Amino acid sequence: DIQMTQSPSSVSASVGDRVTITCRASQGVSSWLAWYQQKPGKAPNLLIYAASSLQSGVPSRFSGSGSETDFTLTISSLQPEDFATYFCQQSKDFPLTFGGGTKVEIK
Amino acid sequence: QVHLVESGGGVVQPGGSLRLSCEGSGFTFRRYGMHWVRQAPGKGLEWVTFIRYDGTYKSYGESVKGRFTISRDNSKNTVYLQMNSLRAEDTAVYYCAKDHGDSQTDDYFDYWGQGTLVTVSS
């Protein structure tokens, strides 16, 4: 199985800050990587797919980059509604696997 | 707009069975693969299973292989998850999720249901 490791596990930031979350795959996944946002009590929401493609309706302050084993999700200017937990997910091979999550908290 | 509505969750004893359903609307259901993803209380996300748009291919996570079965009825726009031999560690919110790819699956989840809680406890 492909293991996905996110860092940090949590980050404290202020509105307007630039936030970067990283995801590392245990083996190369090409660009088969997605990012999701989840708020408490809600289902996850797809932000980025194919490593860098912005899902329809997602604000442009979210961006993704990387390939093979190292990926980054960047929020260019943190907004109040962005405080949530973020997960990466590889779709290169079954079983599909997720990172452990990064909680973005208010500083 | 796309909607996915799960049902069938509840409390079940260890060793018991449960069948979850997920009805889709707002999209051409028969063109899309469907997944189940679960989340144990306070934990991360775990992919459970996938079924191809026409039902001809299925895949399962190791932790549920041999115990869970995914199926679909495209005439009813519904995907099912039959869960047998349930264990305490299967306790989770179960989400059905639509595959992002149209006929050509890409295994990203672009729409999710609201989730249904399954609790395995004596």
PDB file of N, CA and C in Angstrom, chain A residues 1 31-34 36 38 41-46 48-51 55 87 89-91 94-100, chain B residues 35 37 39 43-47 49-50 57-62 95 100 105-115:
ATOM      1  N   ASP A   1       0.840  -1.192   0.000  1.00  0.00           N
ATOM      2  CA  ASP A   1       0.000   0.000   0.000  1.00  0.00           C
ATOM      3  C   ASP A   1       0.883   1.254   0.000  1.00  0.00           C
ATOM      4  N   SER A  31       1.060  12.337 -10.725  1.00  0.00           N
ATOM      5  CA  SER A  31       0.247  13.476 -10.285  1.00  0.00           C
ATOM      6  C   SER A  31      -1.115  13.034  -9.754  1.00  0.00           C
ATOM      7  N   TRP A  32      -1.200  11.757  -9.382  1.00  0.00           N
ATOM      8  CA  TRP A  32      -2.472  11.220  -8.905  1.00  0.00           C
ATOM      9  C   TRP A  32      -2.683  11.571  -7.435  1.00  0.00           C
ATOM     10  N   LEU A  33      -2.947  12.828  -7.197  1.00  0.00           N
ATOM     11  CA  LEU A  33      -3.087  13.298  -5.828  1.00  0.00           C
ATOM     12  C   LEU A  33      -4.177  14.347  -5.727  1.00  0.00           C
ATOM     13  N   ALA A  34      -4.960  14.249  -4.645  1.00  0.00           N
ATOM     14  CA  ALA A  34      -6.025  15.208  -4.378  1.00  0.00           C
ATOM     15  C   ALA A  34      -5.884  15.773  -2.971  1.00  0.00           C
ATOM     16  N   TYR A  36      -8.411  17.613   0.114  1.00  0.00           N
ATOM     17  CA  TYR A  36      -9.771  17.818   0.591  1.00  0.00           C
ATOM     18  C   TYR A  36      -9.739  18.698   1.836  1.00  0.00           C
ATOM     19  N   GLN A  38     -12.100  19.465   5.272  1.00  0.00           N
ATOM     20  CA  GLN A  38     -13.216  18.965   6.063  1.00  0.00           C
ATOM     21  C   GLN A  38     -13.439  19.848   7.282  1.00  0.00           C
ATOM     22  N   GLY A  41     -18.098  17.827  11.623  1.00  0.00           N
ATOM     23  CA  GLY A  41     -19.454  17.340  11.399  1.00  0.00           C
ATOM     24  C   GLY A  41     -19.908  17.335   9.960  1.00  0.00           C
ATOM     25  N   LYS A  42     -19.002  17.651   9.045  1.00  0.00           N
ATOM     26  CA  LYS A  42     -19.354  17.722   7.623  1.00  0.00           C
ATOM     27  C   LYS A  42     -18.526  16.735   6.816  1.00  0.00           C
ATOM     28  N   ALA A  43     -19.013  16.420   5.622  1.00  0.00           N
ATOM     29  CA  ALA A  43     -18.251  15.589   4.704  1.00  0.00           C
ATOM     30  C   ALA A  43     -17.092  16.394   4.128  1.00  0.00           C
ATOM     31  N   PRO A  44     -16.048  15.711   3.709  1.00  0.00           N
ATOM     32  CA  PRO A  44     -14.934  16.418   3.043  1.00  0.00           C
ATOM     33  C   PRO A  44     -15.388  17.058   1.733  1.00  0.00           C
ATOM     34  N   ASN A  45     -14.592  18.035   1.311  1.00  0.00           N
ATOM     35  CA  ASN A  45     -14.870  18.771   0.076  1.00  0.00           C
ATOM     36  C   ASN A  45     -13.611  18.767  -0.784  1.00  0.00           C
ATOM     37  N   LEU A  46     -13.751  18.347  -2.038  1.00  0.00           N
ATOM     38  CA  LEU A  46     -12.604  18.284  -2.942  1.00  0.00           C
ATOM     39  C   LEU A  46     -12.130  19.686  -3.312  1.00  0.00           C
ATOM     40  N   ILE A  48      -8.518  20.215  -4.733  1.00  0.00           N
ATOM     41  CA  ILE A  48      -7.513  20.076  -5.775  1.00  0.00           C
ATOM     42  C   ILE A  48      -7.483  18.624  -6.223  1.00  0.00           C
ATOM     43  N   TYR A  49      -7.388  18.365  -7.513  1.00  0.00           N
ATOM     44  CA  TYR A  49      -7.187  17.008  -8.024  1.00  0.00           C
ATOM     45  C   TYR A  49      -6.064  17.043  -9.052  1.00  0.00           C
ATOM     46  N   ALA A  50      -5.554  15.887  -9.373  1.00  0.00           N
ATOM     47  CA  ALA A  50      -4.409  15.789 -10.288  1.00  0.00           C
ATOM     48  C   ALA A  50      -3.286  16.716  -9.855  1.00  0.00           C
ATOM     49  N   ALA A  51      -3.068  16.784  -8.559  1.00  0.00           N
ATOM     50  CA  ALA A  51      -1.977  17.527  -7.914  1.00  0.00           C
ATOM     51  C   ALA A  51      -2.125  19.039  -7.952  1.00  0.00           C
ATOM     52  N   GLN A  55     -10.584  22.335  -8.319  1.00  0.00           N
ATOM     53  CA  GLN A  55     -11.937  21.849  -8.527  1.00  0.00           C
ATOM     54  C   GLN A  55     -12.877  23.040  -8.743  1.00  0.00           C
ATOM     55  N   PHE A  87      -6.860  17.059   4.113  1.00  0.00           N
ATOM     56  CA  PHE A  87      -6.348  15.717   3.855  1.00  0.00           C
ATOM     57  C   PHE A  87      -5.842  15.614   2.423  1.00  0.00           C
ATOM     58  N   GLN A  89      -4.823  12.709  -0.620  1.00  0.00           N
ATOM     59  CA  GLN A  89      -5.263  11.363  -1.000  1.00  0.00           C
ATOM     60  C   GLN A  89      -4.606  10.986  -2.318  1.00  0.00           C
ATOM     61  N   GLN A  90      -4.043   9.778  -2.373  1.00  0.00           N
ATOM     62  CA  GLN A  90      -3.466   9.320  -3.635  1.00  0.00           C
ATOM     63  C   GLN A  90      -4.466   8.442  -4.374  1.00  0.00           C
ATOM     64  N   SER A  91      -4.513   8.585  -5.700  1.00  0.00           N
ATOM     65  CA  SER A  91      -5.382   7.742  -6.505  1.00  0.00           C
ATOM     66  C   SER A  91      -4.579   6.983  -7.561  1.00  0.00           C
ATOM     67  N   PHE A  94      -5.052   1.188  -6.027  1.00  0.00           N
ATOM     68  CA  PHE A  94      -5.843   0.659  -4.930  1.00  0.00           C
ATOM     69  C   PHE A  94      -4.908  -0.088  -3.984  1.00  0.00           C
ATOM     70  N   PRO A  95      -5.128  -0.047  -2.675  1.00  0.00           N
ATOM     71  CA  PRO A  95      -6.176   0.730  -2.014  1.00  0.00           C
ATOM     72  C   PRO A  95      -5.861   2.223  -2.007  1.00  0.00           C
ATOM     73  N   LEU A  96      -6.873   3.022  -2.274  1.00  0.00           N
ATOM     74  CA  LEU A  96      -6.720   4.463  -2.182  1.00  0.00           C
ATOM     75  C   LEU A  96      -6.400   4.809  -0.723  1.00  0.00           C
ATOM     76  N   THR A  97      -5.500   5.736  -0.529  1.00  0.00           N
ATOM     77  CA  THR A  97      -5.069   6.057   0.826  1.00  0.00           C
ATOM     78  C   THR A  97      -5.011   7.554   1.041  1.00  0.00           C
ATOM     79  N   PHE A  98      -5.255   7.944   2.297  1.00  0.00           N
ATOM     80  CA  PHE A  98      -5.271   9.344   2.713  1.00  0.00           C
ATOM     81  C   PHE A  98      -4.111   9.628   3.649  1.00  0.00           C
ATOM     82  N   GLY A  99      -3.705  10.879   3.677  1.00  0.00           N
ATOM     83  CA  GLY A  99      -2.823  11.341   4.725  1.00  0.00           C
ATOM     84  C   GLY A  99      -3.586  11.467   6.028  1.00  0.00           C
ATOM     85  N   GLY A 100      -2.854  11.660   7.118  1.00  0.00           N
ATOM     86  CA  GLY A 100      -3.460  11.702   8.435  1.00  0.00           C
ATOM     87  C   GLY A 100      -4.196  12.990   8.760  1.00  0.00           C
TER      88      GLY A 100
ATOM     89  N   HIS B  35     -17.805   5.213  -4.582  1.00  0.00           N
ATOM     90  CA  HIS B  35     -16.945   4.750  -3.509  1.00  0.00           C
ATOM     91  C   HIS B  35     -17.677   4.839  -2.167  1.00  0.00           C
ATOM     92  N   VAL B  37     -16.313   5.616   1.775  1.00  0.00           N
ATOM     93  CA  VAL B  37     -15.190   6.069   2.601  1.00  0.00           C
ATOM     94  C   VAL B  37     -15.713   6.173   4.030  1.00  0.00           C
ATOM     95  N   GLN B  39     -14.984   7.115   8.375  1.00  0.00           N
ATOM     96  CA  GLN B  39     -14.215   7.922   9.311  1.00  0.00           C
ATOM     97  C   GLN B  39     -14.617   7.538  10.725  1.00  0.00           C
ATOM     98  N   LYS B  43     -11.110  10.436  14.057  1.00  0.00           N
ATOM     99  CA  LYS B  43      -9.977   9.920  13.288  1.00  0.00           C
ATOM    100  C   LYS B  43      -9.986  10.444  11.853  1.00  0.00           C
ATOM    101  N   GLY B  44      -9.051   9.938  11.066  1.00  0.00           N
ATOM    102  CA  GLY B  44      -8.935  10.353   9.681  1.00  0.00           C
ATOM    103  C   GLY B  44      -9.834   9.552   8.758  1.00  0.00           C
ATOM    104  N   LEU B  45      -9.611   9.735   7.467  1.00  0.00           N
ATOM    105  CA  LEU B  45     -10.436   9.110   6.443  1.00  0.00           C
ATOM    106  C   LEU B  45      -9.826   7.787   5.992  1.00  0.00           C
ATOM    107  N   GLU B  46     -10.689   6.797   5.775  1.00  0.00           N
ATOM    108  CA  GLU B  46     -10.256   5.502   5.275  1.00  0.00           C
ATOM    109  C   GLU B  46     -11.144   5.099   4.104  1.00  0.00           C
ATOM    110  N   TRP B  47     -10.528   4.907   2.942  1.00  0.00           N
ATOM    111  CA  TRP B  47     -11.266   4.399   1.785  1.00  0.00           C
ATOM    112  C   TRP B  47     -11.661   2.944   2.043  1.00  0.00           C
ATOM    113  N   THR B  49     -14.228   0.984  -0.297  1.00  0.00           N
ATOM    114  CA  THR B  49     -14.502   0.171  -1.481  1.00  0.00           C
ATOM    115  C   THR B  49     -14.922   1.030  -2.655  1.00  0.00           C
ATOM    116  N   PHE B  50     -14.832   0.471  -3.845  1.00  0.00           N
ATOM    117  CA  PHE B  50     -15.176   1.138  -5.103  1.00  0.00           C
ATOM    118  C   PHE B  50     -15.922   0.167  -6.014  1.00  0.00           C
ATOM    119  N   TYR B  57     -16.447  -3.989 -12.110  1.00  0.00           N
ATOM    120  CA  TYR B  57     -15.192  -4.033 -11.365  1.00  0.00           C
ATOM    121  C   TYR B  57     -15.425  -3.483  -9.976  1.00  0.00           C
ATOM    122  N   LYS B  58     -14.850  -4.154  -8.996  1.00  0.00           N
ATOM    123  CA  LYS B  58     -14.951  -3.732  -7.604  1.00  0.00           C
ATOM    124  C   LYS B  58     -13.583  -3.866  -6.941  1.00  0.00           C
ATOM    125  N   SER B  59     -13.327  -3.025  -5.967  1.00  0.00           N
ATOM    126  CA  SER B  59     -12.091  -3.128  -5.197  1.00  0.00           C
ATOM    127  C   SER B  59     -12.413  -2.836  -3.734  1.00  0.00           C
ATOM    128  N   TYR B  60     -11.642  -3.458  -2.835  1.00  0.00           N
ATOM    129  CA  TYR B  60     -11.905  -3.334  -1.406  1.00  0.00           C
ATOM    130  C   TYR B  60     -10.619  -3.047  -0.642  1.00  0.00           C
ATOM    131  N   GLY B  61     -10.763  -2.323   0.444  1.00  0.00           N
ATOM    132  CA  GLY B  61      -9.668  -2.171   1.370  1.00  0.00           C
ATOM    133  C   GLY B  61      -9.419  -3.470   2.120  1.00  0.00           C
ATOM    134  N   GLU B  62      -8.184  -3.647   2.537  1.00  0.00           N
ATOM    135  CA  GLU B  62      -7.798  -4.909   3.175  1.00  0.00           C
ATOM    136  C   GLU B  62      -8.595  -5.184   4.440  1.00  0.00           C
ATOM    137  N   TYR B  95     -19.422   7.337   4.457  1.00  0.00           N
ATOM    138  CA  TYR B  95     -19.809   8.261   3.401  1.00  0.00           C
ATOM    139  C   TYR B  95     -19.798   7.526   2.060  1.00  0.00           C
ATOM    140  N   HIS B 100     -14.930  11.370  -9.517  1.00  0.00           N
ATOM    141  CA  HIS B 100     -14.809  12.602 -10.293  1.00  0.00           C
ATOM    142  C   HIS B 100     -14.850  12.346 -11.793  1.00  0.00           C
ATOM    143  N   THR B 105     -12.870   6.408 -14.722  1.00  0.00           N
ATOM    144  CA  THR B 105     -12.690   6.729 -13.312  1.00  0.00           C
ATOM    145  C   THR B 105     -11.315   7.319 -13.045  1.00  0.00           C
ATOM    146  N   ASP B 106     -11.253   8.294 -12.126  1.00  0.00           N
ATOM    147  CA  ASP B 106      -9.941   8.823 -11.728  1.00  0.00           C
ATOM    148  C   ASP B 106      -9.742   8.729 -10.226  1.00  0.00           C
ATOM    149  N   ASP B 107     -10.753   8.175  -9.537  1.00  0.00           N
ATOM    150  CA  ASP B 107     -10.623   7.843  -8.118  1.00  0.00           C
ATOM    151  C   ASP B 107     -10.412   9.050  -7.221  1.00  0.00           C
ATOM    152  N   TYR B 108     -10.923  10.191  -7.647  1.00  0.00           N
ATOM    153  CA  TYR B 108     -11.065  11.334  -6.755  1.00  0.00           C
ATOM    154  C   TYR B 108     -12.545  11.412  -6.387  1.00  0.00           C
ATOM    155  N   PHE B 109     -12.839  12.033  -5.260  1.00  0.00           N
ATOM    156  CA  PHE B 109     -14.212  12.064  -4.758  1.00  0.00           C
ATOM    157  C   PHE B 109     -14.740  13.488  -4.832  1.00  0.00           C
ATOM    158  N   ASP B 110     -15.586  13.779  -5.819  1.00  0.00           N
ATOM    159  CA  ASP B 110     -15.994  15.164  -6.000  1.00  0.00           C
ATOM    160  C   ASP B 110     -17.307  15.522  -5.312  1.00  0.00           C
ATOM    161  N   TYR B 111     -18.120  14.556  -4.976  1.00  0.00           N
ATOM    162  CA  TYR B 111     -19.321  14.794  -4.187  1.00  0.00           C
ATOM    163  C   TYR B 111     -19.455  13.685  -3.150  1.00  0.00           C
ATOM    164  N   TRP B 112     -19.893  14.101  -1.960  1.00  0.00           N
ATOM    165  CA  TRP B 112     -20.035  13.182  -0.850  1.00  0.00           C
ATOM    166  C   TRP B 112     -21.452  13.266  -0.292  1.00  0.00           C
ATOM    167  N   GLY B 113     -21.913  12.168   0.282  1.00  0.00           N
ATOM    168  CA  GLY B 113     -23.146  12.212   1.043  1.00  0.00           C
ATOM    169  C   GLY B 113     -22.906  12.836   2.402  1.00  0.00           C
ATOM    170  N   GLN B 114     -23.958  12.920   3.181  1.00  0.00           N
ATOM    171  CA  GLN B 114     -23.863  13.529   4.515  1.00  0.00           C
ATOM    172  C   GLN B 114     -23.293  12.553   5.542  1.00  0.00           C
ATOM    173  N   GLY B 115     -23.227  11.284   5.179  1.00  0.00           N
ATOM    174  CA  GLY B 115     -22.680  10.278   6.068  1.00  0.00           C
ATOM    175  C   GLY B 115     -23.751   9.605   6.907  1.00  0.00           C
TER     176      GLY B 115
END
